Amino acid sequence: MRYQYLDGRLRQAFDDAGLDRGQRALLQGVLRALDPDAHLGEHVAGLNSAFLAVTRARTALESHAAEDQPRWNLLRRIVVTSIACLDAAKPAYAHGGARELARARKVLREVDAAIAADGQRLDPQVTAAAAAKLDPEALGKAVRGWIGPLWSGVPLPLRGRMIAEVAVLVAVHGRDGRQLRADLLRWLKKPGDLGEVLWPEPRKYVVALVVSGARVLRHLDELLPDARQEPLHRNRLPKDDFLKGAVNGSSVLVRLPVRAPDVHTAAVRGRRVLNEVLDQYAAGERLTELHVAPVWQVSSPGGRVTRGTEHRRTVGNAYPLTPYWPVELRSAMRVANLARQVDAPMASAGLAWSALDATGLDPGKIAWLAKACALQTLRQHLISLHVLVTTHDGELRGPLDARVPTVGVKHHLRSVDAWLEVLVPHRRPGDGLRAARQAVADLAGNEGGLVRDLVEVWQARLADSKALADWLREQENTAAAVLEWLYATRNLAFHAGRFASPADTLTAHAGQAVIDLTLEFLGNWRTVERRLGRRETSAVEIYRRLAQRQDQLVARLRRAGSVRRLSVEDISGPDEKWWSRSGS
């Protein structure tokens, strides 16, 4: 079961607790946003969030005041994209925090005006003063108060936007998605304050990790005063000891205290702290290779011990991006792979930007890539919706499967446009189409919660071409904000020497998701060109052409009044077929 927020155990727990549709959608929406397998448009790292925008803007302003990094022109782009995120979030903050949101927007508008007037002569005192006025925690406090209205019932589509903002607050607090799911299952048996489950008070854990490559780490007590260590000998471990497979040659067990909201987050934070201190030893012992083993053990304040292994996703069959070598993308793929292997979030985010840079992207062309990402995100959302709708209840799927066939063991859509045809309203649908639409309604109604919400939101969005155009612009603005911050993070990490930043784990995830999304449509474009015997188009030219296509599509949607001609099958490919579908 890939999507644990839809599995049978959770559904049964919802039924036993008597949760209504909105309450299920709230819990499922938060869990989906914390799912590491969620794509960019679903994961917290890629959601439009006023809290995250203000957090990043304040960090950028503080850094500019102290280090003149990011420079004034990049700083202005961060401020402008942050304002766009705040504007999109405004309807949600009507349920709490409207005054705080308006105050943050006023500060950012004043900074934007100051940068426009002074340019590179911008006084650092201006940015320092603006940073001091921004208070993301005030927004966070307001969002935590949304649990009551959401639990009582908020209409669509506002409910989805509010759940996304709540999920960002949960992620920034440090909640692990798998641990949260387990805690929610226990909470559903004896409900109390949901806020205490989503945002539990951090506690002190002791994390035990194995460092391979040395038997003793000298002066560790000076670098990490509260850490303890002991040499490990493979032949002296009990046969059933969980460390048996982790000890190979010279190894040392390090125990260090960590404050975290749950066990799994404690393990992650402990690994990050230990990896950072190993930088010292790697620099001091240039011929020695030190690394932290994947196994871990966490002792809770009450004495309970939890053991685990760093999560690694595996597949039965691994496929390349393309079945041949696209020369221009080789460097980008190499750096993108390195970004995934780096534990340090700031460095990983910086490498993600470097991977984009290897395709020829420069900061002046971020707007092009943001528009391209919006097109690909539209396609991803529609495919993801089909997966969610068809996860359960095979008996109800018959009419839908007949109209929208899938291929392979993973049930990939044979045609995304066939699925789009089912979602778009029709004046005179045929019997097959009518049956498929009814199957979607039955499947969504049977699943309830998040799935039913998403089906209704997308049916409404596809029934109003202007609403879809607005959504595409919002996706573009969100992607632009992510890309600008990714470039700023790269500069802070590689130029200013920063190794930590607020919400930097989300930035690292966003960086990897953006490069994955980009390589996906670049790889498809290359594959189609090769199949047709065409000359390869440069990546930068692809960005430019897709940006132009996005603008044309938005303009067409605003005046068309209908999406019946929209085609998403190859919306980010080399052929101009994005308005070629025949609909009734």
Coordinates of N, CA, C and O in Angstrom, one line a residue, residues 64 68 71-73 115 118-123:
H64 N 20.5 39.5 4.5 CA 21.0 40.7 3.7 C 21.6 41.8 4.7 O 22.6 42.4 4.4
D68 N 24.9 41.0 3.4 CA 24.7 41.4 2.0 C 24.4 40.2 1.1 O 24.8 40.2 0.0
R71 N 21.8 39.3 -2.5 CA 22.0 40.6 -3.0 C 20.6 41.3 -3.2 O 19.6 40.6 -3.3
W72 N 20.6 42.6 -3.4 CA 19.4 43.4 -3.4 C 18.4 42.9 -4.5 O 17.2 42.9 -4.3
N73 N 18.9 42.6 -5.7 CA 18.0 42.2 -6.8 C 17.3 40.8 -6.5 O 16.1 40.7 -6.7
I115 N 13.6 48.8 -1.9 CA 14.5 48.2 -2.8 C 14.4 48.8 -4.2 O 15.4 49.1 -4.9
D118 N 16.1 52.3 -4.0 CA 17.5 52.5 -3.6 C 18.4 51.5 -4.4 O 19.6 51.7 -4.5
G119 N 17.8 50.3 -4.8 CA 18.6 49.4 -5.6 C 19.8 48.9 -4.7 O 19.7 48.5 -3.6
Q120 N 21.0 48.8 -5.3 CA 22.2 48.3 -4.7 C 22.6 49.2 -3.5 O 23.5 48.8 -2.7
R121 N 22.1 50.4 -3.4 CA 22.4 51.3 -2.3 C 21.5 51.0 -1.1 O 21.5 51.8 -0.1
L122 N 20.7 50.0 -1.1 CA 19.8 49.7 0.0 C 20.5 49.6 1.3 O 21.5 48.9 1.5
D123 N 20.0 50.4 2.3 CA 20.6 50.4 3.6 C 20.3 49.1 4.4 O 19.1 48.8 4.5

